XYZ file of C-alpha atoms in Angstrom:
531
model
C 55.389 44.070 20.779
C 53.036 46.522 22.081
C 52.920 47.721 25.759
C 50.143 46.808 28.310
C 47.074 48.355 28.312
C 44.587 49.939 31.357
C 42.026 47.352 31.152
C 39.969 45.251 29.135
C 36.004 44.709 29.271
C 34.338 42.069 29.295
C 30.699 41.078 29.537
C 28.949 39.484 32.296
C 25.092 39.065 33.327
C 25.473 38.805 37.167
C 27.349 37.125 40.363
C 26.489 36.069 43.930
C 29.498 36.124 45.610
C 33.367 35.149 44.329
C 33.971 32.294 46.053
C 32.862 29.011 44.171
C 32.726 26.574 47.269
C 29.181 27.968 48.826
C 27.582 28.721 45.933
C 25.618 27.227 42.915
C 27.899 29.582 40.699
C 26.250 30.605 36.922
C 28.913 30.766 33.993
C 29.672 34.737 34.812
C 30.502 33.897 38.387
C 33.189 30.860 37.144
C 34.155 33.518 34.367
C 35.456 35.877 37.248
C 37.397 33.327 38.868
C 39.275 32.534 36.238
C 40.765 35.336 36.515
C 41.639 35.261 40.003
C 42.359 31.550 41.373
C 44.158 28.543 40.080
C 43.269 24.991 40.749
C 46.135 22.024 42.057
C 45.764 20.388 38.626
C 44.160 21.353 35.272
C 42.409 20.028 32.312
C 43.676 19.966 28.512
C 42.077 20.819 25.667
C 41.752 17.056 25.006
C 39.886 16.747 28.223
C 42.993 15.403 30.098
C 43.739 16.695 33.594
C 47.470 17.337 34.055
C 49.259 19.163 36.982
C 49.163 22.577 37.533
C 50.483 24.162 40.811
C 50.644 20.111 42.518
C 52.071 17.327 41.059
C 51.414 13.784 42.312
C 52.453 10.537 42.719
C 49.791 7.386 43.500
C 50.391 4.294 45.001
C 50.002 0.989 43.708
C 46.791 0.031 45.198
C 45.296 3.666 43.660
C 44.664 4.808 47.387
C 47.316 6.896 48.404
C 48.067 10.640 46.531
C 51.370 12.462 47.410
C 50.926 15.530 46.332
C 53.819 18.235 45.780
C 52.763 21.711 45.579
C 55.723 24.582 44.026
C 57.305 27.184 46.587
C 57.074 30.462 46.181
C 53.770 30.831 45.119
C 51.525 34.405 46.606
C 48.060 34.929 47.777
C 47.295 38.701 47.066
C 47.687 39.746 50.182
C 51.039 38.530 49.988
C 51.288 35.082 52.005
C 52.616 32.016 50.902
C 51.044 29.708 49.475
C 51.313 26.427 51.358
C 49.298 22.397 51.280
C 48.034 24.185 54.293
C 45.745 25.631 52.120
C 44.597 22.894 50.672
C 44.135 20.736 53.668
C 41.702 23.891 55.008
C 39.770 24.226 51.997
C 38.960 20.213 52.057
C 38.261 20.628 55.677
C 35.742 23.399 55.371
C 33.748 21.308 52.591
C 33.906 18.513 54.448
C 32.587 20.332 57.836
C 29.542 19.309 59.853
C 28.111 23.097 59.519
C 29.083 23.028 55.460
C 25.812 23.100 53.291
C 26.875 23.873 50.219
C 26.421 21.470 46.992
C 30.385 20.593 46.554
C 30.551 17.624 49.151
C 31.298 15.043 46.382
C 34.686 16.577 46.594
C 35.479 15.508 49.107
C 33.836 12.373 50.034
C 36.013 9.969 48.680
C 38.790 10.788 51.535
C 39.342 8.167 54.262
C 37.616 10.049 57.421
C 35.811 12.728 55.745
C 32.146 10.596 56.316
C 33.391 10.703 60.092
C 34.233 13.985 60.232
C 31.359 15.457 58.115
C 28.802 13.539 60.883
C 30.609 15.012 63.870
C 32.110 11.849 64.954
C 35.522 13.054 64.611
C 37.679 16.496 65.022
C 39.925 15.683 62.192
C 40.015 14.300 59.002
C 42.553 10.923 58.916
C 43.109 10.494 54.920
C 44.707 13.877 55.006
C 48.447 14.229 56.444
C 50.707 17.870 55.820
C 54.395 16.230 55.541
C 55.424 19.405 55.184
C 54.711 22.835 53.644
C 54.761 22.315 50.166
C 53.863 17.874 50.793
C 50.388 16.518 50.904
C 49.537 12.839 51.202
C 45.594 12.053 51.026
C 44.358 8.760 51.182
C 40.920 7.488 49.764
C 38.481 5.464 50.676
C 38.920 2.972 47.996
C 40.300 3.394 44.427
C 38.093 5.112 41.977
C 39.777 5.599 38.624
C 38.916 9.644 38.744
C 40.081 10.655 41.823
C 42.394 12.999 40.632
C 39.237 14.474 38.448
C 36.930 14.698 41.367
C 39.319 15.862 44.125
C 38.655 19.731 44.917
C 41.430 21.181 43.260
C 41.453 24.857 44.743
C 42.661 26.036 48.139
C 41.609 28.718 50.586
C 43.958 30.561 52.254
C 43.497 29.487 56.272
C 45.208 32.556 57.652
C 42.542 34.788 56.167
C 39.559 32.824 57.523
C 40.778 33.116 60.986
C 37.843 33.221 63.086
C 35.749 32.873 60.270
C 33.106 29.554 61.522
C 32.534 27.703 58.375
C 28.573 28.312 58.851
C 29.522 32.198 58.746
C 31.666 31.870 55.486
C 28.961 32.372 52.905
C 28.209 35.941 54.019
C 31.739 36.777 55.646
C 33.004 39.669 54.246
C 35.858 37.295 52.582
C 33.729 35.514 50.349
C 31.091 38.145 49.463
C 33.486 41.797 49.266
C 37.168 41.173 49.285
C 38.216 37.564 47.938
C 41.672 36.704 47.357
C 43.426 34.297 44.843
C 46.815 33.046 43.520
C 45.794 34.106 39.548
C 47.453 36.347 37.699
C 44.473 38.612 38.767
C 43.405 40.233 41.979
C 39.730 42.045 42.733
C 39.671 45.391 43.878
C 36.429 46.168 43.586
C 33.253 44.770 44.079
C 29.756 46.080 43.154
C 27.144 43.589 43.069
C 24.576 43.153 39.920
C 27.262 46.250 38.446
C 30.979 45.166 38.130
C 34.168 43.794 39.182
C 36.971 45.244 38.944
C 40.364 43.442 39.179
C 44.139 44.903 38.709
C 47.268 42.783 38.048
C 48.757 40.866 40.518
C 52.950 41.656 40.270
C 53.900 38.557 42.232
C 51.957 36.249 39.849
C 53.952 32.836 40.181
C 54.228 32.225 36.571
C 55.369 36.544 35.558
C 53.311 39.503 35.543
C 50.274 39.820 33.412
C 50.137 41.603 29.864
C 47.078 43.704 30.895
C 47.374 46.056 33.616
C 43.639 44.970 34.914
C 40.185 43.215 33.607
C 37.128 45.166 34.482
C 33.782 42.916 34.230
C 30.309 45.095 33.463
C 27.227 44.456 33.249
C 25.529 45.510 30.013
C 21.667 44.747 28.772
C 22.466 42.370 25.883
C 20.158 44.528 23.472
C 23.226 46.864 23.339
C 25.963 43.888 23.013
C 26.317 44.671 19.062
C 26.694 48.675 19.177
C 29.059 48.068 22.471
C 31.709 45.879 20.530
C 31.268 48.071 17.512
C 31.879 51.356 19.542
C 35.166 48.777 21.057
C 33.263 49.394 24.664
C 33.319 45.812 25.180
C 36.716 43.305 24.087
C 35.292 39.902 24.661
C 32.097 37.972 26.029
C 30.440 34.768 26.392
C 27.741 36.046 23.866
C 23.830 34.912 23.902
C 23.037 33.185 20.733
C 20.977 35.681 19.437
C 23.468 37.936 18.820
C 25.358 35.669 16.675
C 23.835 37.285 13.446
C 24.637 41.016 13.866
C 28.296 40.036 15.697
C 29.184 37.900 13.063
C 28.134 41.491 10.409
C 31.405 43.593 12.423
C 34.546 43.963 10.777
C 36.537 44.728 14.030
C 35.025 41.342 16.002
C 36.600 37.823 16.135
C 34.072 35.104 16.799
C 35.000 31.781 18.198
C 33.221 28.509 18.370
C 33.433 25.336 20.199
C 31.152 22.820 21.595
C 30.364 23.733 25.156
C 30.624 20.783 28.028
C 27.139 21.089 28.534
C 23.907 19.784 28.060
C 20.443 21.392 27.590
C 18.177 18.997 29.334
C 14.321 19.300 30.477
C 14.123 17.273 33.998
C 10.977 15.602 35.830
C 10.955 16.075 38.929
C 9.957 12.712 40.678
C 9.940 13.541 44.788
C 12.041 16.034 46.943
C 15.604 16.779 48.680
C 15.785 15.407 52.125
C 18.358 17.662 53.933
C 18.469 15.773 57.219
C 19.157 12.775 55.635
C 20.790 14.623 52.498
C 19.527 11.748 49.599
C 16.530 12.216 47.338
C 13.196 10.952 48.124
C 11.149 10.022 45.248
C 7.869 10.808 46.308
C 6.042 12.225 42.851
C 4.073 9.773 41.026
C 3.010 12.179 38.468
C 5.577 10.979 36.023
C 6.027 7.125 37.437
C 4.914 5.857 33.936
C 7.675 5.995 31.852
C 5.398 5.816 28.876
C 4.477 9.217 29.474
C 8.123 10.542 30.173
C 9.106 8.390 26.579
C 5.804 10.535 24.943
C 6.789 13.529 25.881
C 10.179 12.856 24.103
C 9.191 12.115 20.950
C 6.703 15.146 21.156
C 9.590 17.828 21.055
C 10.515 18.990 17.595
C 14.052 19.442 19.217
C 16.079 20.133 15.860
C 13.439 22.597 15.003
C 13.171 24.455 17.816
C 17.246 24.266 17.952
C 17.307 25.570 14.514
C 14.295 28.133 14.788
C 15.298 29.631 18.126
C 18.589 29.066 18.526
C 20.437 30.028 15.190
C 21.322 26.408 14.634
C 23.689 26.916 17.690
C 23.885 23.242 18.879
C 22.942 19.629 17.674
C 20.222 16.983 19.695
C 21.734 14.785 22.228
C 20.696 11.230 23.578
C 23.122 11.015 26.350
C 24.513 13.262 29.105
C 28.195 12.213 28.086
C 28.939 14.930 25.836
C 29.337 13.794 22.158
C 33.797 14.163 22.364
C 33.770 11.414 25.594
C 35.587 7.949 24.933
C 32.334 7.134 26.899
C 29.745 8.121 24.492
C 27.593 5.414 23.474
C 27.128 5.642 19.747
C 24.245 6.815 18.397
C 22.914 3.545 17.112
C 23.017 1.881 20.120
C 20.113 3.924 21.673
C 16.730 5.368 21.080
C 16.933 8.744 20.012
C 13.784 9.836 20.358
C 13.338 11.405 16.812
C 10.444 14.226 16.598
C 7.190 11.514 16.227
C 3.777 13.067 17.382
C 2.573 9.687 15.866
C 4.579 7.931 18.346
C 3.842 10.207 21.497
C -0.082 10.113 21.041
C 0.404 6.480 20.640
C 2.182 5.815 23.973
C -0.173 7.992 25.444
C -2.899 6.259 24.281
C -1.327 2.963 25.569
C -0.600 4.490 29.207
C -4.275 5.662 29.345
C -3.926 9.132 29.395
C -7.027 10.141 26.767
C -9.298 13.034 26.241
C -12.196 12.173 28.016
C -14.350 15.433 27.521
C -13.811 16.463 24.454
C -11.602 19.754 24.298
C -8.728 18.551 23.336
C -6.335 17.616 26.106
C -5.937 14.574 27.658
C -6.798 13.723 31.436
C -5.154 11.365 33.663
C -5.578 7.143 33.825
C -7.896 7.516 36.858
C -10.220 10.634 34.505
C -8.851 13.228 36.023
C -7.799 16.817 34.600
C -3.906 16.199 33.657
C -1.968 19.640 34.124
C 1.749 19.738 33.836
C 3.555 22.702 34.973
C 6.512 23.913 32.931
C 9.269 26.035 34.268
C 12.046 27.724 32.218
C 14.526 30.673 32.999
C 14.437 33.755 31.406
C 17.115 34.107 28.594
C 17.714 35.949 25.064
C 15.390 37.503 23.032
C 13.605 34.313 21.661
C 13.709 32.566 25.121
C 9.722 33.473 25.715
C 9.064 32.326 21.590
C 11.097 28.988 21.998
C 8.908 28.245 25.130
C 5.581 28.821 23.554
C 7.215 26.380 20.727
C 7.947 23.619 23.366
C 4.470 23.769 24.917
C 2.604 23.995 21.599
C 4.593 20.919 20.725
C 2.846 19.320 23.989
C -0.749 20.435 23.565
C -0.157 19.289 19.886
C -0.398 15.991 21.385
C -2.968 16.751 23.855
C -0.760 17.477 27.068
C -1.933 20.824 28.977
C 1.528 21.925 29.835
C 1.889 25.115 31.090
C 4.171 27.997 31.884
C 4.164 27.727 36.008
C 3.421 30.717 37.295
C 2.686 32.378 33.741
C 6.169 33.851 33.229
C 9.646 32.842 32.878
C 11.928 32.851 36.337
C 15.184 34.879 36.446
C 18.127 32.530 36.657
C 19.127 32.364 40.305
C 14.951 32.508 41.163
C 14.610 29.573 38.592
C 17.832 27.571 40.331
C 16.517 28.637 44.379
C 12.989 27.035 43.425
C 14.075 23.924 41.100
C 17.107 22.968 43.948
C 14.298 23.559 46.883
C 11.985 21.402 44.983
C 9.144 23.750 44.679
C 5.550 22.089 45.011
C 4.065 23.378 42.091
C 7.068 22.662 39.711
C 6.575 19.564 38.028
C 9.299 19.893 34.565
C 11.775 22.373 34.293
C 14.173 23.597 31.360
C 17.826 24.059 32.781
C 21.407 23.345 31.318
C 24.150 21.641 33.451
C 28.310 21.956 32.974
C 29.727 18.802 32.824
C 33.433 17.700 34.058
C 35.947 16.671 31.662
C 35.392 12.685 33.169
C 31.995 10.568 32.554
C 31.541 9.799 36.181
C 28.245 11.051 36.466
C 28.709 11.213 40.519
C 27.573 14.746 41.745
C 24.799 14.843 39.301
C 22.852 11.261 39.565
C 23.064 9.456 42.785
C 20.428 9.395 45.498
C 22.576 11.574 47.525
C 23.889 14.154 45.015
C 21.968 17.528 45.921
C 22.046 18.551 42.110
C 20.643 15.514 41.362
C 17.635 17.977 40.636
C 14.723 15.537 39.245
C 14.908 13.365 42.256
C 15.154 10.359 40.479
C 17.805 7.248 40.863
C 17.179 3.362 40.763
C 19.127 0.729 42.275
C 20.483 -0.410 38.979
C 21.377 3.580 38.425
C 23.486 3.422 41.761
C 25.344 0.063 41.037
C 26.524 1.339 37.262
C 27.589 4.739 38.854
C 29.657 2.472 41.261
C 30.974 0.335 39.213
C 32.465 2.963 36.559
C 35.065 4.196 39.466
C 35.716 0.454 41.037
C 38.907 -1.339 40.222
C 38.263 -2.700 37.537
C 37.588 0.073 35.733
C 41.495 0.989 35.202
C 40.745 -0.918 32.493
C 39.475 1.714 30.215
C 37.517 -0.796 27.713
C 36.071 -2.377 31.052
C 34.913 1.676 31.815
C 33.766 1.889 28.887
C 31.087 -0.686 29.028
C 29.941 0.561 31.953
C 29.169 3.576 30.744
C 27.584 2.311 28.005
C 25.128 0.448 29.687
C 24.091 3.653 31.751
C 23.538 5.217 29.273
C 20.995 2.974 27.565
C 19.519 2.818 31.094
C 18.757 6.428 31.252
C 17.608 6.170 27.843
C 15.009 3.498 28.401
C 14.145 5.564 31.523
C 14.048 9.063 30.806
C 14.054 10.288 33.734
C 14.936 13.971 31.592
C 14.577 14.907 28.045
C 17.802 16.024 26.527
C 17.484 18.524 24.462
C 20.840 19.861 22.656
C 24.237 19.933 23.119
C 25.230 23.684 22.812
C 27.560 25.640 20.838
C 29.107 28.585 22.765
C 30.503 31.723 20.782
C 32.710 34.307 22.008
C 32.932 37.403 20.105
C 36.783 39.112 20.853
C 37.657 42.742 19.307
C 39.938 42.280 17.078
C 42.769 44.295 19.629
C 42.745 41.868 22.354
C 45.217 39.107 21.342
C 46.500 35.586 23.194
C 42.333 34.516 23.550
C 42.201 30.674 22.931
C 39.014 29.104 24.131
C 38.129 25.207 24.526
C 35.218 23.405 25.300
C 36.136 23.666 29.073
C 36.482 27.355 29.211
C 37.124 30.784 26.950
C 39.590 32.112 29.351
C 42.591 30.174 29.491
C 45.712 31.690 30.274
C 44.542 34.949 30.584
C 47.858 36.196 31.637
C 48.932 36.017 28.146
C 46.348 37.813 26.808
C 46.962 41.710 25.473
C 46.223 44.512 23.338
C 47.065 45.633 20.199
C 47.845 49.183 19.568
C 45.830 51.064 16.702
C 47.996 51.922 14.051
């Protein structure tokens, strides 16, 4: 055995805030509280959820969760934890002045729609028994409750006269957050690091490592940092697979991230009074166009050229290790066919009218598409002149909006508040461990970012969590058949199903990393001593 070290680095790119209820959060910010906070229940490498901290028991009419938390467990400022907690943490999600995107949460709790409109001062479907007892009742059985339930707490004593609407700036959330991890933060400097120390009254023993620090390093010196064994671990950019992979003191390990690449239309705007999409955009309303610009993209090229072969091409959003994934051969899958685009284009009357090349619109107008993308590794800026080229190859003048690529929260503020001059955008979402694709597709999901649903798209999203689908072959087809929906529809192009890599020095021992997350258990993680 060896004996705990001072700290380990790790890699990051940036963070808003540490507190994942307010904010969109990118991978770095999740990364961080990993560290620090534990959810009710958690998910297995097979995609499972299982408890964690709670354990439950559900009634036979699937409506009714009693939930029993363990004693004993610490916040780091030393109070207990308690379903308290819980119950607040709901609560403030669920709150008339709460505008953040994690409603969905929530929303399936009997008296949350009441509350949420102001109707009501409380929230019925949720009843403390007693400290460590919490019974929540839904609004009608969905067969991923459990999965969709928010799983972490807050601790209500420390938001004392903290108004929800305040919360997002409160000096809680943005410079001293607490958790129940293994973890605590001691210091926060934004853009810069974090800094976190063990917590001693860990419910589940005292970390390995004495502390984590997170930095922030320009990826250009990624390579020389491991090799100098400045840096233990990261969530590496693909593009410095190549020269990691050349280091005799670096680890690197692979798996299939829960993700999708996607390239989304947008098709109207976010209505926040009414909070449901309003499809308003006509621009893309033939979906011979959307179907044209599929086959267009030279996908496994550009994945292969740009992207070190780093991924494969998805059809679906259902990643490719779901029960729910619809074979292959049961959809279009929109091989690379210029042939096919210009015909379709052709068909839906967009043709070049003047004679330079690109197309104009059915009505004879000039037919510009504008393109935005975030910025990202070192062949972000080539793989985007590759994905437009493929366009004008068919005689589509897409181009880069603006003229330059968008840093990531810039790209995510303008593509959330719909942005008037963005018309497609490149982004990547994390998906959950179930298939629902609630949160993500419905007319009232706020990250339902291209604006688009259909009445058909609602009643499949419906049905997948009804009653009868705790029968899983019943699910099953469900799924299936949204799937071939959205891929007759194409309301987004979906590009590739990524591969993540994590480079780990060689001394830091106890890393395991699954498709849901490279730090698992970090409490078990430490250092080996140099011989």
């Amino acid at each position: 055995m060896c004996s705990p070290q001072p700290f380990s680095y790790f890699h990051f790119n940036g963070f808003e805030s540490l507190h994942n209820i307010f904010y969109r959060l990118g991978d770095d910010d999740s990364n961080v509280l990993e560290f620090t906070t534990e959810a009710m229940f958690t998910v297995e490498d097979d995609l499972s959820t299982v408890p964690n901290i709670a354990t439950w028991q559900e009634s036979e009419d699937h409506r009714t969760f009693t939930f029993k938390i363990k004693p004993g467990i610490r916040w780091h400022n030393g109070d207990e934890l308690t379903v308290e907690d819980w119950k607040f943490a709901l609560e403030t999600i669920a709150s008339p002045d709460y505008t953040g995107p994690r409603y969905y949460s929530v929303e399936m709790i009997e008296g949350v729609e009441a509350y949420h409109t102001g109707k009501t001062k409380g929230i019925t479907g949720i009843k403390v028994l007693d400290p460590y007892t919490l019974k929540i009742t839904v609004t009608a059985a969905r067969v991923n409750t459990i999965d969709n339930l928010w799983p972490y707490p807050m601790n209500k004593k420390y938001y004392t006269g903290v108004a929800v609407k305040d919360m997002p700036e409160s000096d809680q959330v943005k410079k001293h957050p607490i958790g129940i991890g293994p973890f605590e933060v001691t210091k926060i400097q934004p853009g810069e690091f974090v800094e976190m120390k063990r917590f001693d009254d860990y419910y589940q023993g005292k970390a390995l490592l004495d502390g984590i620090v997170y930095k922030v390093f320009d990826d250009k010196q990624l390579t020389t940092l491991f090799e100098q064994g400045v840096v233990d671990m990261e969530s590496a950019p693909r593009d410095a697979y190549e020269s990691l992979s050349k280091l005799n003191n670096v680890n690197i390990m692979q798996t299939t991230e829960l993700s999708y690449e996607y390239i989304g239309f947008k098709f109207g705007h976010w209505d926040r009074e009414a909070e449901k999409i309003v499809m308003d955009n006509a621009k893309f309303k033939d979906k011979r166009l959307r179907q044209a610009m599929y086959y267009a993209l030279d996908r496994e090229g550009i994945i292969n050229t740009f992207s070190y072969g780093l991924g494969k091409v998805v059809e679906s959003p259902i990643p490719s290790a779901s029960w729910a994934k619809i074979p292959d051969s049961e959809i279009n899958t929109y091989p690379y066919s210029p042939e096919k685009a210009i015909a379709l284009l052709d068909e839906a009357g967009y043709v070049d009218i003047d004679g330079d090349g690109l197309r104009e619109d059915p009505k004879g107008k000039k037919f510009v598409i504008h393109y935005d993308a975030m910025t990202g590794n070192t062949n972000t800026e080539q793989r985007t002149e590759a994905t437009l080229l493929n366009w004008r190859q068919v005689g589509l003048d897409v181009q880069l909006n603006g003229g330059a690529l968008k840093e990531m929260n810039a790209f995510y503020d303008a593509v959330e508040s719909d942005e008037p001059t963005i018309d497609l955008f490149n982004g990547v979402w994390g998906l959950a461990s179930d298939p629902d694709p609630s949160g993500l597709w419905r007319a009232s999901d706020l990250w339902n970012y291209p604006r688009w649903s259909s009445e058909r798209n609602e009643q499949l999203i419906r049905d997948g969590v009804s009653m009868k689908s705790y029968d899983r072959n019943y699910r099953k087809g469900v799924y299936y058949e949204w799937q071939k929906l959205i891929n007759e529809e194409v309301p987004m192009i979906f590009f590739a199903e990524r591969e993540s890599i994590t480079p780990v020095n060689k001394r830091l021992q106890g890393v395991h990393v699954n498709s849901m997350s490279n730090i698992i258990e970090p409490q078990k993680w430490w250092v080996k001593q140099a011989k």
